[in-house]
XYZ file of C-alpha atoms in Angstrom:
559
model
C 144.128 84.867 -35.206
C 145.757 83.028 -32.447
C 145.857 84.930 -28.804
C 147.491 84.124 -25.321
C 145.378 81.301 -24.255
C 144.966 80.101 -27.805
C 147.936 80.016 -29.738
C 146.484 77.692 -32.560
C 145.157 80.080 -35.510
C 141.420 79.622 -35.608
C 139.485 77.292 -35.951
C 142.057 74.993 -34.613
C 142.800 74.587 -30.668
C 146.066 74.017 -28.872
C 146.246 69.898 -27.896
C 147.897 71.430 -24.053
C 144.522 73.297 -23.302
C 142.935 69.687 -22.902
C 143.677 66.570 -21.175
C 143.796 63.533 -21.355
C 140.203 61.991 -21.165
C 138.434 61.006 -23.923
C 139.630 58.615 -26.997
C 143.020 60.347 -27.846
C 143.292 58.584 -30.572
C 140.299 60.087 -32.009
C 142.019 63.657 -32.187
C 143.234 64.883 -35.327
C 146.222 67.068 -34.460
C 149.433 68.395 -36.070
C 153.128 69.607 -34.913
C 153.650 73.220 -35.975
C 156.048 74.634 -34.236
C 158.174 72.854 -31.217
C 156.100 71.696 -28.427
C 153.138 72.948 -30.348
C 150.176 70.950 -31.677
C 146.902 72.568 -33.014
C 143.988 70.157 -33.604
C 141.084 70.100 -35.670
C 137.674 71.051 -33.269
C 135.334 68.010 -32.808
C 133.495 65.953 -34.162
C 135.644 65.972 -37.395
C 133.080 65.501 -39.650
C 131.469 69.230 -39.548
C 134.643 70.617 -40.877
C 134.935 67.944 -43.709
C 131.195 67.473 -44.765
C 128.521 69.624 -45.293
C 125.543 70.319 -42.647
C 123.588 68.585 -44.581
C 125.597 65.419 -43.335
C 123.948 65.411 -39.982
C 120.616 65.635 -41.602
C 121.431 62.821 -43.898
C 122.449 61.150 -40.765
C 119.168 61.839 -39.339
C 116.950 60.338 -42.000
C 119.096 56.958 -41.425
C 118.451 56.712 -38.132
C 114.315 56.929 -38.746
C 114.744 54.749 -41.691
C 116.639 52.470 -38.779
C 112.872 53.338 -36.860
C 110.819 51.881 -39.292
C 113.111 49.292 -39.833
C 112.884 47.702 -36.526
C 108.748 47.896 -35.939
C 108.810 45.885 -38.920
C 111.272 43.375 -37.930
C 109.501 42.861 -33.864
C 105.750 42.931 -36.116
C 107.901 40.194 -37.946
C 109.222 38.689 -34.620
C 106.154 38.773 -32.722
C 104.101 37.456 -35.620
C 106.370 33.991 -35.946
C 105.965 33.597 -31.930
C 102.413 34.432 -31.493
C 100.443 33.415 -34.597
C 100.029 29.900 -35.668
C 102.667 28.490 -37.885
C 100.056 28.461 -40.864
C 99.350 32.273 -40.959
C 103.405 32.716 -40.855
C 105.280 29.622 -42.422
C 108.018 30.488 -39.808
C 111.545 29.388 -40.045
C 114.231 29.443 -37.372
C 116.699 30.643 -40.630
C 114.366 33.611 -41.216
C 113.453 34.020 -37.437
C 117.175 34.375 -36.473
C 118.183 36.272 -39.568
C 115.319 39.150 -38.191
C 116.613 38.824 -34.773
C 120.605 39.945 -35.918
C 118.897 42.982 -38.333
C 116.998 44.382 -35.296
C 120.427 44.590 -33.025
C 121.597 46.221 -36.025
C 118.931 48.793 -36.225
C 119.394 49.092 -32.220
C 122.767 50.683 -33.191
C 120.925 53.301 -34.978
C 117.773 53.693 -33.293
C 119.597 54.532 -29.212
C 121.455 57.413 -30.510
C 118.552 58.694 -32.122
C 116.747 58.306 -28.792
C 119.148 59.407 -26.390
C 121.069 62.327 -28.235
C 124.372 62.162 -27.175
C 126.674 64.286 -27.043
C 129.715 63.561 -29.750
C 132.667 65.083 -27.898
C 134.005 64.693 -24.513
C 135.804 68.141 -24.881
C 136.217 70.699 -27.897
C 139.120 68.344 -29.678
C 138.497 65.291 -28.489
C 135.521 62.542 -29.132
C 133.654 59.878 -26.701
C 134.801 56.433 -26.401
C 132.793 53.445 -25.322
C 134.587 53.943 -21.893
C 133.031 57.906 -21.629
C 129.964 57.494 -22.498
C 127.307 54.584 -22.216
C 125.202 55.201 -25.395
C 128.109 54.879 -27.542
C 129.363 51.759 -26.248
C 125.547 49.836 -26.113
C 125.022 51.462 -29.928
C 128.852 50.295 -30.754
C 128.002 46.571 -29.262
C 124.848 46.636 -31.277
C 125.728 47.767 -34.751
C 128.855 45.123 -34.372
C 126.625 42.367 -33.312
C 123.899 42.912 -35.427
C 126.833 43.124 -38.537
C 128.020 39.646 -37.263
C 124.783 37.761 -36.590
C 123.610 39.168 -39.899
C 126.685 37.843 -41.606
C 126.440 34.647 -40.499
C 122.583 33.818 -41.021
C 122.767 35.088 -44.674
C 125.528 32.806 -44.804
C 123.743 29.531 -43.276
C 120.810 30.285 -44.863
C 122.508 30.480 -47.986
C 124.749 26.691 -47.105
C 120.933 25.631 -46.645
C 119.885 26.197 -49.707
C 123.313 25.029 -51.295
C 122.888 21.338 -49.271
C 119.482 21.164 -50.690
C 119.652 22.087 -54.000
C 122.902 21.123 -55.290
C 123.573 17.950 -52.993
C 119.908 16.603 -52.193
C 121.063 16.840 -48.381
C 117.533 16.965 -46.342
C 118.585 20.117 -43.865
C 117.312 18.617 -40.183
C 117.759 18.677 -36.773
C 122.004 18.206 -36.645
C 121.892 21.322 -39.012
C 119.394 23.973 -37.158
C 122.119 23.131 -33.569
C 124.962 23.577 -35.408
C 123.208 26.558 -37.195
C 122.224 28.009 -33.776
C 126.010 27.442 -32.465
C 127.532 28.949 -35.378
C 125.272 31.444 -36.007
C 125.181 33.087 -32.317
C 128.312 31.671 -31.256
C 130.920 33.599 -33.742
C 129.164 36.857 -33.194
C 129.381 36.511 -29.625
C 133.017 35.785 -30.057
C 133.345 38.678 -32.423
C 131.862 41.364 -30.486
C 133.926 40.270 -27.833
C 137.417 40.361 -29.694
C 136.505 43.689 -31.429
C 135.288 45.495 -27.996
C 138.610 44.509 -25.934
C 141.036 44.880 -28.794
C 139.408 47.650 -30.415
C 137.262 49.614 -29.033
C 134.379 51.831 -30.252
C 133.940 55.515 -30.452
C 132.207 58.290 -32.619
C 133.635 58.458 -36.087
C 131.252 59.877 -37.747
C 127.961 60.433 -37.214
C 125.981 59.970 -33.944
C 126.855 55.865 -33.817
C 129.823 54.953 -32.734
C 131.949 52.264 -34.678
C 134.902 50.285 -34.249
C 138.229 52.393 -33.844
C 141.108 52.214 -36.254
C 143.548 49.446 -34.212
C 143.131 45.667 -34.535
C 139.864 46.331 -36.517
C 141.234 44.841 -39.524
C 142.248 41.503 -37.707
C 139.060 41.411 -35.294
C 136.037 42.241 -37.854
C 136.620 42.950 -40.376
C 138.563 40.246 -42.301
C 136.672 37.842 -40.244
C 133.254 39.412 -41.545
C 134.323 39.704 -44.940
C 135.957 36.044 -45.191
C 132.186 34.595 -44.625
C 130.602 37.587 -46.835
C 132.936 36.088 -49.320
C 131.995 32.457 -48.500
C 128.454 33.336 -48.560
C 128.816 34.502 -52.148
C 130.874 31.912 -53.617
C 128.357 29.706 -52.220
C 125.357 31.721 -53.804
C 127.264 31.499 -57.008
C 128.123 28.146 -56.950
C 124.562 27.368 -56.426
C 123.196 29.795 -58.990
C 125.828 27.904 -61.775
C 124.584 24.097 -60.925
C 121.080 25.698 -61.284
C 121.913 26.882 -64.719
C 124.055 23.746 -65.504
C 120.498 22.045 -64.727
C 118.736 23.674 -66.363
C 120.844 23.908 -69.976
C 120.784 19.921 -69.474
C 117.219 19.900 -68.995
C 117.034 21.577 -72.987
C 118.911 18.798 -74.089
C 117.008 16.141 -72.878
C 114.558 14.636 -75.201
C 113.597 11.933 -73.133
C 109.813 10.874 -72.798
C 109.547 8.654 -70.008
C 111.224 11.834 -68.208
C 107.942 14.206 -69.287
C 105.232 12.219 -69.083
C 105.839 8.985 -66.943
C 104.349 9.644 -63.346
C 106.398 6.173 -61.986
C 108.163 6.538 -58.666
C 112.170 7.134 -58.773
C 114.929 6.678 -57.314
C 116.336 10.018 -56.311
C 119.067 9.200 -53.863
C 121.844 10.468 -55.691
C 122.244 12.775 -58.602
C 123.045 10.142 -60.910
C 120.213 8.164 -60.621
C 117.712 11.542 -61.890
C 118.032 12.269 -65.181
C 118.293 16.357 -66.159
C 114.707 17.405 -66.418
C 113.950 15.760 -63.569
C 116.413 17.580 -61.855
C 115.502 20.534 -63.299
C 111.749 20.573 -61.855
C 112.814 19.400 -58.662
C 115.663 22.175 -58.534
C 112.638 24.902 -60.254
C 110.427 23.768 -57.250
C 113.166 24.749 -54.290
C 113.777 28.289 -55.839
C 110.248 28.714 -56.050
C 109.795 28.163 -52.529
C 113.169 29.991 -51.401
C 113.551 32.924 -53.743
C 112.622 35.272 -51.217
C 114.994 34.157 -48.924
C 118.088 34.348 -51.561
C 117.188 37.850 -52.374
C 117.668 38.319 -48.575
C 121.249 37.000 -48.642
C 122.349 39.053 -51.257
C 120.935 42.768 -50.047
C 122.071 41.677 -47.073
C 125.712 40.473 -48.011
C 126.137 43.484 -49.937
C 125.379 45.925 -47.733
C 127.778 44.463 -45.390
C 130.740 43.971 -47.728
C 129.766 47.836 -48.948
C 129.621 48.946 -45.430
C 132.992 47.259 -44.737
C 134.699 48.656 -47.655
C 133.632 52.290 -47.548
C 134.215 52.443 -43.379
C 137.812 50.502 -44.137
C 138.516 53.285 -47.297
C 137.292 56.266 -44.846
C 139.650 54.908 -41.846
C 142.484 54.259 -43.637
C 142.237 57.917 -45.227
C 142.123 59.496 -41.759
C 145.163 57.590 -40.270
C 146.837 58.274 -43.199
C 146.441 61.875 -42.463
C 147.857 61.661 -38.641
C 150.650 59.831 -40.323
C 151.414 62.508 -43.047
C 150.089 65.886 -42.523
C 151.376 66.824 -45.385
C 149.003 64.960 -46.958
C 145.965 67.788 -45.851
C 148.015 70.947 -45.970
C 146.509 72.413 -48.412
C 143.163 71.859 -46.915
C 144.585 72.954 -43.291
C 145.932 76.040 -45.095
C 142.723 77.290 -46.192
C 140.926 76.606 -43.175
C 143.164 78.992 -41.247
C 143.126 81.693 -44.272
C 139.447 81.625 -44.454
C 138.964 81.733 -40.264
C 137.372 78.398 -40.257
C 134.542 79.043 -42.837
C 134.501 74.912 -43.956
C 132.139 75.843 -46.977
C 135.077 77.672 -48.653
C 137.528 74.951 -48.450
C 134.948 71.497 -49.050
C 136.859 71.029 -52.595
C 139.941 70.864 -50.463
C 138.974 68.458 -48.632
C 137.030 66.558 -50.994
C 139.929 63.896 -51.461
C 140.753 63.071 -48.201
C 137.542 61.624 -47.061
C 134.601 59.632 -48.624
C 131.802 61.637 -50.699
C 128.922 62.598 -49.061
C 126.546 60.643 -51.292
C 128.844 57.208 -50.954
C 128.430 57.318 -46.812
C 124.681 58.557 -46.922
C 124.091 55.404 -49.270
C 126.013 52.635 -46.751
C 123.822 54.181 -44.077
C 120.786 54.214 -45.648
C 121.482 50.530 -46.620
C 121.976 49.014 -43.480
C 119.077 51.046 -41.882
C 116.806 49.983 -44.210
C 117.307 46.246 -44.065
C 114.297 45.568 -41.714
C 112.017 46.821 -44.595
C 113.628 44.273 -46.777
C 112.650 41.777 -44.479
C 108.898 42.507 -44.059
C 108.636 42.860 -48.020
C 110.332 39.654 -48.726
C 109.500 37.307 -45.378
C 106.113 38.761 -44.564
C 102.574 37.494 -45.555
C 99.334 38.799 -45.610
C 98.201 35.822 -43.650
C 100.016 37.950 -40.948
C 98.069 40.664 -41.082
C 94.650 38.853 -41.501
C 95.876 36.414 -38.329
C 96.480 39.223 -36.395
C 92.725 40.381 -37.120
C 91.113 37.195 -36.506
C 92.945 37.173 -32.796
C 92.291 40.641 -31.924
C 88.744 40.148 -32.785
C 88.773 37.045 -30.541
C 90.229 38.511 -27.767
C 87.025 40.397 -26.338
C 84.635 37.516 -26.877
C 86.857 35.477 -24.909
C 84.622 36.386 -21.232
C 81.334 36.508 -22.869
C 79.240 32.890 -22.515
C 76.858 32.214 -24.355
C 73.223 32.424 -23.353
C 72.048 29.440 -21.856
C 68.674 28.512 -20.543
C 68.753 27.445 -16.877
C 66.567 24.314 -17.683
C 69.304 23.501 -20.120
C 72.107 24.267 -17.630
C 70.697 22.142 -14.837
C 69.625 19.555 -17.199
C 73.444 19.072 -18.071
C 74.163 18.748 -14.296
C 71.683 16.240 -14.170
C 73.744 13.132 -13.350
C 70.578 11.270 -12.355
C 68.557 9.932 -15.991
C 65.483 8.437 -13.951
C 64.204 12.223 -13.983
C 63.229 11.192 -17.958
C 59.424 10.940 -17.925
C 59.748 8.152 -20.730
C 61.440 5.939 -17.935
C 60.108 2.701 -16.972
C 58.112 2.960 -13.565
C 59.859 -0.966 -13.391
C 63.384 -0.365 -13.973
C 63.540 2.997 -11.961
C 67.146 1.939 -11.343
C 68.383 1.521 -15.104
C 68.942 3.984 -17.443
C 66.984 4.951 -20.840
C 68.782 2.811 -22.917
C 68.831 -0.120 -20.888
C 64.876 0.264 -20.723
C 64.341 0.417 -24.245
C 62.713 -2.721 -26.332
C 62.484 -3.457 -30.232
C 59.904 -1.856 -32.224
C 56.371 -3.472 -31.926
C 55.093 -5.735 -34.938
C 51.523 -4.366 -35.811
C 48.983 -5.518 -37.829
C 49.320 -2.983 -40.686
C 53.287 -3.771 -40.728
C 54.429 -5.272 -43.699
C 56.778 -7.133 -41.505
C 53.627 -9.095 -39.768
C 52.089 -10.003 -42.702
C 55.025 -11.381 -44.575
C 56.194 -13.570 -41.088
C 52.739 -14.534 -40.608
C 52.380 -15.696 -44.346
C 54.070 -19.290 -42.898
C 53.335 -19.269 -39.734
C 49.562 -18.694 -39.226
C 47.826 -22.237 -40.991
C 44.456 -21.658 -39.343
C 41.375 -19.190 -39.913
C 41.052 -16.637 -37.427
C 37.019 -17.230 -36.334
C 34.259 -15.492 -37.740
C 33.395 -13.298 -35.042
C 33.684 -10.640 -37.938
C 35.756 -8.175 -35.437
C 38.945 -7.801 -37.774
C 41.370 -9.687 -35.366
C 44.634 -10.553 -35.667
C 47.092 -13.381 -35.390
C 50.251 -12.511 -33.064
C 53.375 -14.335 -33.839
C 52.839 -16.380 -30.335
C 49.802 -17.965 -30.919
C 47.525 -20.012 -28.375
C 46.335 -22.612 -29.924
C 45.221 -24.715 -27.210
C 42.397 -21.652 -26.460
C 38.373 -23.056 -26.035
C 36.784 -23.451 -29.377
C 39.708 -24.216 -31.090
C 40.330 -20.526 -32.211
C 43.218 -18.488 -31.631
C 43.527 -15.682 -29.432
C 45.946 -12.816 -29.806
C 48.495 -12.842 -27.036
C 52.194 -10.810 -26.527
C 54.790 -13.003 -27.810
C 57.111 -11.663 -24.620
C 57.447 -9.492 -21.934
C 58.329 -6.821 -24.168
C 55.081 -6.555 -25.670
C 53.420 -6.143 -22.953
C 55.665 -3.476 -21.976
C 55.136 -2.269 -25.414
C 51.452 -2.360 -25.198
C 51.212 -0.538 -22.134
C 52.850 2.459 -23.478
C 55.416 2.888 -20.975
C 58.768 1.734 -22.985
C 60.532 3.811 -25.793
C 60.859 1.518 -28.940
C 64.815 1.240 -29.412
C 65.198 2.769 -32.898
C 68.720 2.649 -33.081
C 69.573 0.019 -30.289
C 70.338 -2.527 -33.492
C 73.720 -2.279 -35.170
C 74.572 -3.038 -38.953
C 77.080 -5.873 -39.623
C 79.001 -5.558 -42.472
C 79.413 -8.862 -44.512
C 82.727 -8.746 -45.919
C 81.911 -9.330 -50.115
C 82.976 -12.882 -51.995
C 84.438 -11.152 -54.594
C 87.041 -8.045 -54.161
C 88.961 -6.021 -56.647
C 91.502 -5.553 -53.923
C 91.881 -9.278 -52.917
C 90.271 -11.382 -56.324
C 89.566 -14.752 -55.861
C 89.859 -17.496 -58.647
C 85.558 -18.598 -59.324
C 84.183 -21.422 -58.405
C 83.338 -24.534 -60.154
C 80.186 -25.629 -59.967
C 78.706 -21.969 -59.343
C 77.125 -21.958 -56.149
C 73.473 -22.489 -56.568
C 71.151 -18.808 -55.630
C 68.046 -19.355 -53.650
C 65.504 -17.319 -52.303
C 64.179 -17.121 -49.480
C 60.841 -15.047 -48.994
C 61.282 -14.482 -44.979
C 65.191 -12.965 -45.350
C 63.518 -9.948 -46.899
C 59.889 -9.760 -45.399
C 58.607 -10.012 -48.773
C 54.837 -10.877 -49.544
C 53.997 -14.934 -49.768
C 51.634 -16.520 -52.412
C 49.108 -18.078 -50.306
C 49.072 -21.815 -50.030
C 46.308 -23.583 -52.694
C 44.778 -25.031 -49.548
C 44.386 -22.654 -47.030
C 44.348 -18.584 -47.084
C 46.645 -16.803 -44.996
C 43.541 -15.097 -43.313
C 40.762 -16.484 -42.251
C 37.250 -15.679 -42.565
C 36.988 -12.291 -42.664
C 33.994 -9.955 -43.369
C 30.785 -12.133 -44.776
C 32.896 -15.535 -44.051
C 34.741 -15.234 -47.422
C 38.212 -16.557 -47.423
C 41.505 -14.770 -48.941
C 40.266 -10.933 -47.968
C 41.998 -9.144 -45.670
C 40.020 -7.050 -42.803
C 41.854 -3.942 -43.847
C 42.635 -4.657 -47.399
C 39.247 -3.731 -49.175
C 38.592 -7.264 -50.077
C 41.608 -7.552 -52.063
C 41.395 -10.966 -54.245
């Protein structure tokens, strides 16, 4: 019943008790008697919903939680894991980037609480209180940047598929322009010509004037670009592929030539179908991204436009909610009796709970459908890294300083006469030895006289002294590397010769026409060290054990 100070009947509130701070716009008032207005309490909602609204509200906002760790485990993964445990794409990198300003708008109420109402009849704006305006910005943002990557991502996919344009450089700057440009100019058109403030729930939105000309016309002209491009795409792909059926060509299935796939005309329909199969294999996940995305905006837009227009068309015509205002005051504000009243002047329950739930769980989306395990097992491989990083490994100090050693003479292998060259200038050849098959195959035509009978096994040296007393031959070095070699002070250089490679007369690559005559094959015994027959006159070795020619000292007497 309405008193002195309160002439309204309850619940309602006289509009003179209050003044003027606040969104006034945002009040839902009525004329009943002259120079009388009773208004509904704030926030609106409570009177017109359930309590189980706010709860509803609630589980949004943590779905909005969950949704942005996954989008910044998304985020950080593309910046700080190699490109090969991620696949990252500046499409898919911005796309995340606009869904976590989104979540933003849901996730700072839930952290800061605000309070709904700047007095008992009249709700917060954007100029009254800070979190509404920074979740406001957000949630718009976030709508536009969202918005406009689904829809480059989807003109992407369009170029590629449908008009064999190769996507490059030109089209990731004017994808960054467009794509962060327009929201910027979009947040700022809908923030000076609109305004936010709280609606409903604990996020504030846009209010009712200009919205329709600053966001969201705007926002749904490119949702509806974005799906007649899907579609469009989505028909040449089945256009392709009912083509591809009627092709019965053969040198389409099984020729593996090279072709000419400039332009469409020039591929014939299968193989446009398998090059069109192999793109949607690689981008499937990110067209089911543009379309859960797209259609939660153009839901969101629809449902928020259906539940503004409703309430404006209240304040326009009260007469509209009478009955519902009626049985407010004849039930002394007890909303649960009169909730079929005022079931048809706002948007069911279920219907708003499903938009929010929508947008707030977009950032799942994203991790199901743009996230890899390689993620999760690169993250493991560089944690685990990260605390070996400091330890060194164990190293010997003999092995330590003998990498600081800048000074090779320290080598014990060193000659004592080159003290001021380095190991491999100091190395020689291998030494020829008697047992080497190498001495007796070179000595096979060049030794023509018996070593004497002195029966003490000597041997011939290549260099032979033939002018010695007695007219035998003495073993002497053949250079000054044997005798370096014989004093056992040099390292034989193993692998101080190199291979040439002889390039081959006849090539596969390169054939040559043959040659007439043939060119005649000979053989030459000392190109490959093999064994000599010994000449009819004269043994290769002299008189060995018991003066007998033709046995060698360390053959056994080999015939």
């Amino acid at each position: 019943m309405a008193n002195a100070t309160n002439p309204c009947p309850p619940p309602f509130l006289s509009e003179a008790l209050f003044d003027d701070g606040g969104f006034v716009d945002g009040r839902l008032c009525q004329e009943v008697a002259k120079g009388l207005r009773c208004c509904l309490p704030c926030p609106m909602t409570d009177w017109a919903y359930p309590d189980e609204f706010n709860t509803l509200g609630e589980v949004a906002q943590w779905v909005a939680v969950a949704g942005t760790v996954c989008c910044a485990f998304l985020l950080l993964s593309w910046i700080v894991l190699p490109v090969d445990k991620t696949s990252r794409h500046y499409l898919s990198l911005c796309l995340t980037t606009a869904v976590l300003f989104m979540n933003l708008g849901f996730v700072i109420p839930l952290a800061a609480q605000p309070d709904e109402c700047y007095d008992a009849i009249t709700p917060h704006s954007m100029e009254t209180n800070s979190p509404c305006a920074v979740s406001g910005a957000f949630l718009i943002f976030g709508g536009w940047g969202g918005v406009m990557w689904v829809f480059l991502r989807s003109l992407s996919l369009h170029l590629q598929i449908c008009w064999q344009v190769v996507v490059g450089r030109n089209f990731m700057w004017f994808s960054q322009a467009t794509g962060w440009g327009i929201p910027v100019i979009g947040i700022i058109m809908a923030l000076v010509f609109s305004g936010v403030s709280f609606r409903f729930g604990s996020t504030c939105h846009i209010n009712h004037e200009n919205s329709l000309a600053d966001l969201w016309v705007p926002m749904l002209i490119f949702s509806g670009l974005t799906i007649f491009i899907q579609f469009a795409t989505f028909g040449y792909c089945i256009k392709v592929y009912l083509a591809s059926l009627a092709d019965n060509s053969a040198s389409t299935e099984n020729s593996n030539l090279p072709s000419y796939t400039n332009s469409i005309r020039t591929m014939t329909p299968k193989q446009a179908y398998r090059r069109v199969r192999r793109v949607i294999q690689l981008q499937w996940r990110g067209i089911a991204i543009v379309l859960i995305i797209v259609t939660d905006v153009v839901l969101f837009s629809v449902v928020f436009v259906f539940l503004d227009n409703t309430v404006e068309a209240v304040k326009r015509d009260p007469s509209t909610a009478l009955e519902w205002i009626a049985c407010l005051a004849m039930m002394g504000g007890d909303k649960n009796k009169c909730l079929d009243k005022a079931g048809p002047l706002v948007v069911d329950m279920p219907t708003v709970g499903a938009v929010l739930l929508l947008l707030s769980i977009n950032g799942l989306w994203l991790l199901l459908l743009l996230g890899r395990w390689s993620m999760v097992t690169g993250w493991c491989d560089l944690l685990m890294t990260v605390p070996h990083r400091n330890k060194r490994e164990f190293v010997s100090v003999d092995a330590r300083m003998d990498d600081l050693k800048k000074d090779t003479r320290s080598y014990e292998m060193l000659s004592r006469e080159n003290s001021g060259k380095t190991m491999d200038d100091s190395v020689t050849p291998s030494a020829v030895t008697p047992i080497s098959p190498t001495y007796n195959a070179y000595n096979a035509y060049n030794m023509r006289s018996p070593i004497g009978g002195n029966g003490d096994g000597g041997y011939r040296s290549p260099s032979l002294n033939r002018n010695a007393p007695g007219g035998t031959a003495s073993p002497g070095p053949r250079n000054q590397h044997d005798t370096a070699n014989h004093s056992g002070r040099r390292t034989p250089d193993y692998f101080g010769s190199t291979a040439r490679y002889h390039a081959p007369t006849r090539s596969f690559s390169s054939p040559r026409p043959p040659q007439s005559p043939p060119p005649t094959v000979t053989w030459d015994a000392r190109d490959t060290y093999a064994r000599a027959s010994p000449l009819p006159e004269e043994s290769p070795y002299g008189q060995g054990y018991g003066g007998g020619y033709g046995q060698q000292p360390l053959g056994m007497n080999r015939i």
